[in-house]
GROMACS .gro file of C-alpha atoms in nm:
model
  403
    1MET     CA    1   7.810   1.642  -2.715
    2PRO     CA    2   7.843   1.888  -3.009
    3LYS     CA    3   7.494   1.845  -3.154
    4ILE     CA    4   7.435   1.938  -3.519
    5ILE     CA    5   7.169   2.209  -3.528
    6SER     CA    6   7.187   2.319  -3.891
    7ALA     CA    7   7.340   2.238  -4.228
    8LYS     CA    8   7.314   2.417  -4.559
    9THR     CA    9   7.456   2.407  -4.910
   10ILE     CA   10   7.628   2.702  -5.077
   11VAL     CA   11   7.666   2.706  -5.456
   12THR     CA   12   7.904   2.960  -5.605
   13CYS     CA   13   8.092   3.015  -5.932
   14PRO     CA   14   8.408   3.225  -5.883
   15GLY     CA   15   8.544   3.115  -6.221
   16ARG     CA   16   8.394   2.765  -6.195
   17ASN     CA   17   8.115   2.603  -5.997
   18PHE     CA   18   8.164   2.478  -5.641
   19VAL     CA   19   7.916   2.318  -5.401
   20THR     CA   20   7.997   2.359  -5.030
   21LEU     CA   21   7.824   2.209  -4.728
   22LYS     CA   22   7.833   2.409  -4.404
   23ILE     CA   23   7.742   2.231  -4.080
   24GLU     CA   24   7.691   2.413  -3.749
   25THR     CA   25   7.679   2.272  -3.396
   26GLY     CA   26   7.485   2.400  -3.098
   27ASP     CA   27   7.790   2.570  -2.952
   28GLY     CA   28   7.850   2.766  -3.271
   29VAL     CA   29   8.131   2.561  -3.427
   30THR     CA   30   8.104   2.531  -3.805
   31GLY     CA   31   8.263   2.291  -4.049
   32LEU     CA   32   8.297   2.295  -4.427
   33GLY     CA   33   8.283   2.012  -4.678
   34ASP     CA   34   8.326   2.016  -5.055
   35ALA     CA   35   8.052   1.848  -5.263
   36THR     CA   36   8.162   1.956  -5.612
   37LEU     CA   37   8.101   1.709  -5.895
   38ASN     CA   38   8.224   1.872  -6.214
   39GLY     CA   39   7.941   1.919  -6.464
   40ARG     CA   40   7.681   1.760  -6.233
   41GLU     CA   41   7.705   1.996  -5.936
   42LEU     CA   42   7.335   2.052  -5.878
   43ALA     CA   43   7.265   1.680  -5.857
   44VAL     CA   44   7.486   1.660  -5.546
   45GLU     CA   45   7.349   1.985  -5.408
   46SER     CA   46   6.995   1.845  -5.426
   47TYR     CA   47   7.102   1.512  -5.279
   48LEU     CA   48   7.246   1.695  -4.979
   49ARG     CA   49   6.972   1.954  -4.934
   50ASP     CA   50   6.674   1.727  -4.992
   51HIS     CA   51   6.793   1.390  -4.861
   52VAL     CA   52   7.098   1.419  -4.633
   53VAL     CA   53   7.068   1.742  -4.435
   54PRO     CA   54   6.735   1.645  -4.270
   55CYS     CA   55   6.906   1.328  -4.140
   56LEU     CA   56   7.192   1.521  -3.977
   57ILE     CA   57   6.999   1.749  -3.745
   58GLY     CA   58   7.032   1.644  -3.382
   59ARG     CA   59   7.322   1.405  -3.437
   60ASP     CA   60   7.650   1.411  -3.245
   61ALA     CA   61   7.907   1.576  -3.472
   62HIS     CA   62   8.185   1.373  -3.308
   63GLN     CA   63   8.044   1.043  -3.439
   64ILE     CA   64   8.214   1.068  -3.777
   65GLU     CA   65   8.244   0.697  -3.851
   66ASP     CA   66   7.890   0.619  -3.741
   67ILE     CA   67   7.745   0.902  -3.951
   68TRP     CA   68   7.950   0.784  -4.249
   69GLN     CA   69   7.813   0.431  -4.213
   70TYR     CA   70   7.460   0.567  -4.164
   71LEU     CA   71   7.473   0.765  -4.488
   72TYR     CA   72   7.638   0.483  -4.685
   73ARG     CA   73   7.460   0.173  -4.557
   74GLY     CA   74   7.134   0.346  -4.475
   75ALA     CA   75   7.073   0.480  -4.826
   76TYR     CA   76   7.048   0.127  -4.976
   77TRP     CA   77   7.136   0.275  -5.320
   78ARG     CA   78   7.507   0.274  -5.248
   79ARG     CA   79   7.811   0.424  -5.414
   80GLY     CA   80   7.818   0.628  -5.731
   81PRO     CA   81   7.967   0.976  -5.767
   82VAL     CA   82   7.660   1.170  -5.650
   83THR     CA   83   7.608   0.971  -5.330
   84MET     CA   84   7.977   0.949  -5.242
   85SER     CA   85   8.042   1.318  -5.309
   86ALA     CA   86   7.755   1.406  -5.077
   87ILE     CA   87   7.888   1.172  -4.806
   88ALA     CA   88   8.234   1.320  -4.856
   89ALA     CA   89   8.105   1.671  -4.792
   90VAL     CA   90   7.951   1.565  -4.462
   91ASP     CA   91   8.266   1.377  -4.365
   92MET     CA   92   8.498   1.670  -4.438
   93ALA     CA   93   8.275   1.910  -4.246
   94LEU     CA   94   8.270   1.681  -3.942
   95TRP     CA   95   8.649   1.642  -3.942
   96ASP     CA   96   8.671   2.022  -3.968
   97ILE     CA   97   8.443   2.058  -3.663
   98LYS     CA   98   8.632   1.796  -3.464
   99GLY     CA   99   8.963   1.973  -3.531
  100LYS     CA  100   8.824   2.310  -3.431
  101ILE     CA  101   8.682   2.169  -3.105
  102ALA     CA  102   9.015   2.000  -3.030
  103GLY     CA  103   9.212   2.309  -3.130
  104LEU     CA  104   9.423   2.100  -3.367
  105PRO     CA  105   9.476   2.076  -3.743
  106VAL     CA  106   9.308   1.766  -3.884
  107TYR     CA  107   9.636   1.595  -3.971
  108GLN     CA  108   9.716   1.577  -3.600
  109LEU     CA  109   9.388   1.394  -3.539
  110LEU     CA  110   9.485   1.148  -3.814
  111GLY     CA  111   9.802   1.048  -3.630
  112GLY     CA  112  10.032   1.340  -3.697
  113ALA     CA  113  10.267   1.426  -3.980
  114CYS     CA  114  10.465   1.156  -4.162
  115ARG     CA  115  10.660   1.414  -4.362
  116THR     CA  116  10.755   1.782  -4.361
  117GLY     CA  117  10.543   1.866  -4.664
  118VAL     CA  118  10.350   1.724  -4.957
  119MET     CA  119  10.526   1.705  -5.294
  120VAL     CA  120  10.299   1.839  -5.567
  121TYR     CA  121  10.307   1.852  -5.944
  122GLY     CA  122  10.201   2.132  -6.174
  123HIS     CA  123  10.055   2.122  -6.524
  124ALA     CA  124  10.280   2.227  -6.812
  125ASN     CA  125  10.102   2.242  -7.144
  126GLY     CA  126  10.123   2.409  -7.480
  127GLU     CA  127  10.006   2.395  -7.840
  128THR     CA  128  10.347   2.257  -7.942
  129ILE     CA  129  10.618   2.053  -7.774
  130ASP     CA  130  10.837   2.362  -7.750
  131ASP     CA  131  10.554   2.552  -7.579
  132THR     CA  132  10.511   2.271  -7.326
  133ILE     CA  133  10.885   2.258  -7.252
  134ALA     CA  134  10.888   2.634  -7.197
  135ALA     CA  135  10.598   2.603  -6.953
  136ALA     CA  136  10.772   2.317  -6.774
  137ARG     CA  137  11.086   2.528  -6.733
  138GLU     CA  138  10.876   2.792  -6.556
  139TYR     CA  139  10.741   2.537  -6.310
  140VAL     CA  140  11.090   2.410  -6.236
  141ALA     CA  141  11.210   2.768  -6.189
  142ASN     CA  142  10.929   2.816  -5.935
  143GLY     CA  143  11.054   2.523  -5.730
  144TYR     CA  144  10.840   2.237  -5.855
  145LYS     CA  145  11.004   1.895  -5.835
  146ALA     CA  146  10.741   1.731  -6.055
  147VAL     CA  147  10.561   1.848  -6.369
  148ARG     CA  148  10.283   1.696  -6.579
  149LEU     CA  149  10.341   1.731  -6.955
  150GLN     CA  150  10.058   1.770  -7.208
  151THR     CA  151  10.093   1.900  -7.563
  152GLY     CA  152   9.887   1.972  -7.867
  153VAL     CA  153   9.875   1.712  -8.144
  154PRO     CA  154   9.917   1.824  -8.506
  155GLY     CA  155   9.591   1.781  -8.693
  156MET     CA  156   9.380   1.789  -8.377
  157SER     CA  157   9.222   2.087  -8.203
  158ASP     CA  158   9.115   2.112  -7.838
  159VAL     CA  159   9.349   1.839  -7.713
  160TYR     CA  160   9.289   1.738  -7.351
  161GLY     CA  161   9.514   1.918  -7.103
  162VAL     CA  162   9.607   2.205  -7.334
  163SER     CA  163   9.465   2.543  -7.239
  164LYS     CA  164   9.512   2.909  -7.318
  165ASP     CA  165   9.566   2.993  -6.952
  166LYS     CA  166   9.873   2.809  -6.825
  167LEU     CA  167   9.775   2.813  -6.457
  168PHE     CA  168   9.396   2.783  -6.445
  169TYR     CA  169   9.295   2.501  -6.678
  170GLU     CA  170   8.917   2.449  -6.661
  171PRO     CA  171   8.774   2.219  -6.931
  172ALA     CA  172   8.411   2.263  -6.818
  173ASP     CA  173   8.370   2.585  -7.010
  174SER     CA  174   8.055   2.567  -7.222
  175ASP     CA  175   7.678   2.585  -7.168
  176LEU     CA  176   7.639   2.258  -7.361
  177PRO     CA  177   7.910   1.992  -7.412
  178LYS     CA  178   8.174   2.099  -7.662
  179GLU     CA  179   8.257   1.826  -7.915
  180THR     CA  180   8.625   1.755  -7.976
  181VAL     CA  181   8.796   1.523  -8.223
  182TRP     CA  182   9.035   1.245  -8.127
  183SER     CA  183   9.292   1.034  -8.317
  184THR     CA  184   9.481   0.769  -8.123
  185ASP     CA  185   9.732   0.723  -8.405
  186LYS     CA  186   9.829   1.090  -8.411
  187TYR     CA  187   9.854   1.107  -8.033
  188MET     CA  188  10.068   0.791  -8.004
  189ARG     CA  189  10.327   0.943  -8.236
  190VAL     CA  190  10.357   1.271  -8.046
  191ALA     CA  191  10.364   1.162  -7.681
  192PRO     CA  192  10.707   0.991  -7.694
  193GLU     CA  193  10.851   1.290  -7.882
  194LEU     CA  194  10.730   1.515  -7.601
  195PHE     CA  195  10.908   1.310  -7.336
  196ALA     CA  196  11.228   1.282  -7.540
  197ALA     CA  197  11.237   1.661  -7.574
  198ALA     CA  198  11.154   1.712  -7.207
  199ARG     CA  199  11.436   1.490  -7.080
  200LYS     CA  200  11.681   1.663  -7.311
  201ALA     CA  201  11.571   2.009  -7.195
  202LEU     CA  202  11.499   1.945  -6.825
  203GLY     CA  203  11.741   1.668  -6.734
  204TRP     CA  204  11.674   1.385  -6.493
  205GLU     CA  205  11.622   1.563  -6.162
  206VAL     CA  206  11.261   1.661  -6.227
  207HIS     CA  207  10.977   1.406  -6.219
  208LEU     CA  208  10.774   1.399  -6.541
  209LEU     CA  209  10.410   1.284  -6.551
  210HIS     CA  210  10.153   1.240  -6.826
  211ASP     CA  211   9.774   1.199  -6.837
  212VAL     CA  212   9.629   0.980  -7.114
  213HIS     CA  213   9.275   1.053  -6.986
  214HIS     CA  214   9.126   0.709  -7.055
  215ARG     CA  215   9.190   0.736  -7.429
  216LEU     CA  216   9.363   0.402  -7.505
  217THR     CA  217   9.282   0.033  -7.512
  218PRO     CA  218   9.495  -0.182  -7.281
  219ILE     CA  219   9.725  -0.299  -7.562
  220GLU     CA  220   9.765   0.057  -7.691
  221ALA     CA  221   9.848   0.167  -7.337
  222GLY     CA  222  10.105  -0.110  -7.312
  223ARG     CA  223  10.269   0.014  -7.631
  224LEU     CA  224  10.276   0.375  -7.517
  225GLY     CA  225  10.415   0.279  -7.177
  226LYS     CA  226  10.693   0.083  -7.347
  227ASP     CA  227  10.770   0.377  -7.578
  228LEU     CA  228  10.799   0.607  -7.274
  229GLU     CA  229  11.021   0.375  -7.067
  230PRO     CA  230  11.355   0.527  -7.181
  231TYR     CA  231  11.245   0.862  -7.035
  232ARG     CA  232  11.150   0.720  -6.692
  233PRO     CA  233  10.810   0.890  -6.643
  234PHE     CA  234  10.693   0.920  -6.283
  235TRP     CA  235  10.364   0.775  -6.403
  236MET     CA  236  10.128   0.725  -6.695
  237GLU     CA  237   9.785   0.831  -6.571
  238ASP     CA  238   9.443   0.691  -6.666
  239ALA     CA  239   9.585   0.496  -6.958
  240THR     CA  240   9.260   0.308  -7.022
  241PRO     CA  241   8.907   0.312  -6.877
  242ALA     CA  242   8.919   0.124  -6.549
  243GLU     CA  243   8.565  -0.012  -6.528
  244ASN     CA  244   8.724  -0.342  -6.631
  245GLN     CA  245   8.997  -0.355  -6.370
  246ALA     CA  246   9.142  -0.673  -6.521
  247GLY     CA  247   9.235  -0.474  -6.832
  248PHE     CA  248   9.536  -0.340  -6.646
  249ARG     CA  249   9.686  -0.692  -6.642
  250LEU     CA  250   9.752  -0.659  -7.014
  251ILE     CA  251   9.923  -0.323  -6.969
  252ARG     CA  252  10.145  -0.469  -6.695
  253GLN     CA  253  10.257  -0.746  -6.931
  254HIS     CA  254  10.402  -0.495  -7.175
  255THR     CA  255  10.553  -0.207  -6.979
  256THR     CA  256  10.734  -0.115  -6.659
  257THR     CA  257  10.615   0.245  -6.677
  258PRO     CA  258  10.437   0.317  -6.344
  259LEU     CA  259  10.059   0.333  -6.374
  260ALA     CA  260   9.820   0.570  -6.195
  261VAL     CA  261   9.441   0.569  -6.204
  262GLY     CA  262   9.137   0.653  -5.997
  263GLU     CA  263   9.030   1.018  -6.006
  264ILE     CA  264   8.676   0.912  -6.102
  265PHE     CA  265   8.657   0.626  -5.850
  266SER     CA  266   8.392   0.659  -5.581
  267SER     CA  267   8.480   0.372  -5.346
  268ILE     CA  268   8.734   0.107  -5.256
  269TRP     CA  269   8.543  -0.141  -5.471
  270ASP     CA  270   8.641   0.050  -5.786
  271CYS     CA  271   9.008  -0.022  -5.717
  272LYS     CA  272   9.004  -0.342  -5.510
  273GLN     CA  273   9.134  -0.570  -5.786
  274LEU     CA  274   9.377  -0.308  -5.916
  275ILE     CA  275   9.539  -0.279  -5.574
  276GLU     CA  276   9.510  -0.644  -5.469
  277GLU     CA  277   9.683  -0.767  -5.785
  278GLN     CA  278   9.929  -0.474  -5.783
  279LEU     CA  279   9.817  -0.371  -6.130
  280ILE     CA  280   9.876  -0.003  -6.050
  281ASP     CA  281  10.144   0.192  -5.867
  282TYR     CA  282   9.942   0.499  -5.763
  283ILE     CA  283   9.578   0.530  -5.661
  284ARG     CA  284   9.434   0.869  -5.752
  285ALA     CA  285   9.099   0.860  -5.570
  286THR     CA  286   9.020   1.194  -5.413
  287VAL     CA  287   8.861   1.308  -5.089
  288VAL     CA  288   8.550   1.461  -5.244
  289HIS     CA  289   8.457   1.185  -5.489
  290ALA     CA  290   8.556   0.885  -5.278
  291GLY     CA  291   8.356   0.938  -4.962
  292GLY     CA  292   8.569   1.183  -4.768
  293ILE     CA  293   8.872   1.149  -4.543
  294THR     CA  294   8.717   0.853  -4.360
  295HIS     CA  295   8.682   0.634  -4.669
  296LEU     CA  296   8.999   0.753  -4.843
  297ARG     CA  297   9.200   0.645  -4.538
  298LYS     CA  298   9.060   0.293  -4.583
  299ILE     CA  299   9.167   0.295  -4.949
  300ALA     CA  300   9.515   0.419  -4.855
  301SER     CA  301   9.557   0.158  -4.582
  302PHE     CA  302   9.455  -0.119  -4.822
  303ALA     CA  303   9.692   0.019  -5.086
  304ASP     CA  304   9.977   0.033  -4.834
  305LEU     CA  305   9.948  -0.342  -4.777
  306HIS     CA  306  10.014  -0.396  -5.149
  307GLY     CA  307  10.291  -0.144  -5.213
  308VAL     CA  308  10.063   0.106  -5.387
  309ARG     CA  309  10.106   0.476  -5.312
  310THR     CA  310   9.863   0.766  -5.334
  311GLY     CA  311   9.852   1.041  -5.595
  312CYS     CA  312   9.526   1.222  -5.531
  313HIS     CA  313   9.347   1.418  -5.801
  314GLY     CA  314   9.378   1.791  -5.738
  315ALA     CA  315   9.254   1.986  -6.038
  316THR     CA  316   9.053   2.308  -6.011
  317ASP     CA  317   8.725   2.114  -6.012
  318LEU     CA  318   8.797   2.058  -5.641
  319SER     CA  319   8.750   2.355  -5.412
  320PRO     CA  320   9.014   2.472  -5.162
  321VAL     CA  321   8.818   2.274  -4.901
  322THR     CA  322   8.905   1.948  -5.075
  323MET     CA  323   9.262   2.062  -5.138
  324ALA     CA  324   9.306   2.128  -4.767
  325ALA     CA  325   9.146   1.795  -4.673
  326ALA     CA  326   9.374   1.616  -4.921
  327LEU     CA  327   9.682   1.782  -4.770
  328HIS     CA  328   9.590   1.679  -4.416
  329PHE     CA  329   9.535   1.325  -4.547
  330ASP     CA  330   9.859   1.328  -4.752
  331LEU     CA  331  10.068   1.451  -4.463
  332SER     CA  332   9.942   1.179  -4.229
  333ILE     CA  333   9.968   0.856  -4.431
  334PRO     CA  334  10.283   0.644  -4.475
  335ASN     CA  335  10.229   0.556  -4.843
  336PHE     CA  336  10.185   0.905  -4.987
  337GLY     CA  337  10.324   0.941  -5.339
  338ILE     CA  338  10.243   1.282  -5.487
  339GLN     CA  339   9.959   1.537  -5.494
  340GLU     CA  340   9.821   1.707  -5.802
  341TYR     CA  341   9.803   2.084  -5.753
  342MET     CA  342   9.637   2.335  -5.981
  343ARG     CA  343   9.618   2.688  -5.852
  344HIS     CA  344   9.275   2.838  -5.809
  345THR     CA  345   9.182   3.182  -5.938
  346ALA     CA  346   9.211   3.489  -5.720
  347ASP     CA  347   8.830   3.502  -5.697
  348THR     CA  348   8.818   3.143  -5.569
  349ASP     CA  349   9.088   3.214  -5.313
  350ALA     CA  350   8.890   3.517  -5.194
  351VAL     CA  351   8.574   3.309  -5.150
  352PHE     CA  352   8.768   3.034  -4.972
  353PRO     CA  353   9.045   3.189  -4.758
  354HIS     CA  354   9.279   2.909  -4.651
  355ALA     CA  355   9.582   2.826  -4.440
  356TYR     CA  356   9.769   2.593  -4.678
  357THR     CA  357  10.088   2.724  -4.837
  358PHE     CA  358  10.331   2.636  -5.118
  359GLU     CA  359  10.708   2.640  -5.084
  360GLY     CA  360  10.991   2.453  -5.251
  361GLY     CA  361  10.771   2.225  -5.459
  362MET     CA  362  10.562   2.121  -5.159
  363LEU     CA  363  10.232   2.217  -4.997
  364HIS     CA  364  10.158   2.220  -4.627
  365PRO     CA  365   9.806   2.240  -4.480
  366GLY     CA  366   9.908   2.480  -4.204
  367GLU     CA  367   9.842   2.471  -3.832
  368ALA     CA  368   9.495   2.626  -3.816
  369PRO     CA  369   9.245   2.412  -3.621
  370GLY     CA  370   9.032   2.189  -3.841
  371LEU     CA  371   9.087   2.194  -4.217
  372GLY     CA  372   9.208   2.553  -4.219
  373VAL     CA  373   8.959   2.679  -4.482
  374GLU     CA  374   8.663   2.915  -4.439
  375ILE     CA  375   8.402   3.051  -4.680
  376ASP     CA  376   8.316   3.416  -4.730
  377GLU     CA  377   7.944   3.381  -4.795
  378ASP     CA  378   7.903   3.741  -4.908
  379ALA     CA  379   8.176   3.693  -5.166
  380ALA     CA  380   8.027   3.358  -5.269
  381ALA     CA  381   7.690   3.524  -5.331
  382ARG     CA  382   7.849   3.756  -5.588
  383PHE     CA  383   7.924   3.456  -5.813
  384PRO     CA  384   7.598   3.277  -5.904
  385TYR     CA  385   7.593   2.927  -6.049
  386LYS     CA  386   7.660   2.905  -6.422
  387ARG     CA  387   7.589   2.580  -6.606
  388ALA     CA  388   7.909   2.435  -6.750
  389TYR     CA  389   7.971   2.097  -6.912
  390LEU     CA  390   8.287   1.900  -6.972
  391PRO     CA  391   8.361   1.832  -7.341
  392VAL     CA  392   8.292   1.508  -7.526
  393ALA     CA  393   8.518   1.342  -7.784
  394ARG     CA  394   8.451   1.182  -8.119
  395ARG     CA  395   8.686   0.978  -8.335
  396LEU     CA  396   8.770   1.093  -8.686
  397ASP     CA  397   8.483   0.879  -8.820
  398GLY     CA  398   8.233   1.057  -8.595
  399SER     CA  399   8.181   0.779  -8.339
  400MET     CA  400   8.195   0.854  -7.966
  401HIS     CA  401   8.517   0.810  -7.768
  402ASP     CA  402   8.608   0.853  -7.403
  403TRP     CA  403   8.686   1.217  -7.331
   0.00000   0.00000   0.00000
C-alpha cells in the first residue's frame, strides 16, 4: 500500500495568501491540497499542522473515504469552515496521489468526462455602468459565454465586486478590516439599470450573472429578482444570508430569476433544505471549503436528484490546486452548471504550475496524472505570509451589515 510518510503545510503570498498541504508516500509520490480560508488562513494551517498531520502518518493513502470519515467523525467538533477546509486539503492531496499512482487525471477516476469542457464566467466590473459594459465586451471578445456584472453605485464608495484591476480582484487587501458603507435603496435602483444596459449592448447570446453578496432580506431579494426577470439573468447569487434556509421560500414566491448560493457552505447540511425543497437552482459550494472532492460529490449527487445544478465558487481566494480539483469534479458530474473563473496573477501561476487551460469560454483540467498542479517551493518561499482581512460593511446609520 502507498503509506503516508510525511505531510507538511506551505504558506505563501504571491499576491494573496494561500495555504497548501503536501503529502508524500513511501514510494515518493506527492499530492497537493488547498487549505486556503480567506482572511483566516493561519487558523487552518495550525489545524492541519498541529492536529491533522500527526494522524495521517502511516495511513494508506488509497483509503480516501475512510480517512475522510476519520477526520470528520473522529474530531467530534464537526463541520465549520476551519475543520472542513483542513479535511478538504487532505482529500484533494489523496486524490492527487491516487491519480498519479494510476497514471490518470482525477476526472477519469471519478467516472470520466461528461462534457468536452467546463463553461466558466468572468467578472466584468466598473465604477459606472458604461465601464462595466466595456469590461463585459472584452470578456465576450475573449470567448467567454458568460459574464458576471458588478457596478459602482452613485453615492457609495468601495462597492463589492468593483476593483481597480479588472482581472485580479482581491478584496482581502488591508492589514485590518476596511470599513465600507452600504445602502440597499441606492443599490436596488442601479442593479436593474445595469442589466437593461447590458442586454441592449451585449444581446441575448451571452449569459449574464450577478452577485448580491448576502446584502438583501428575502423580500428585498424577491423584489430585485422580479425587477431583473425581463433581462433573463443566468442567476442571482447569494441574494440573502442562507443561515436560515427557509428564507429562500419567500424569494421563490416572488421571482422566477434563478437563484445561486453556497460559496461559504461547509457541508451538505448547510444546503439540505435548499436543495430538498428546490429553493435554489445552483449550489455554489466549493472543493476547499466543503470538505474536498469526496464531500462535494455527495452534495452534487443529492442536488442532481432535485434538479439543482452546480456553480462552484472560483475566485482568487482559491489556489490553482482548488481550481484544478473543481475542474476535474465539474467535468465528471452530470448536473454541472457553470464554474466561476478568476485568473490568478503571474506570480501565483509561477508558484503553482498547472495543466488546466482556457479556450473558447471553457476550461479543461488537462490530462496530467492526478490534479495536474505542482508547487515550486523555492518560488513559494519568496512570498512570505502577509496578514490581510476582508472588508466589513456598515449601513448609512453606522450599524453593521453583511459584507
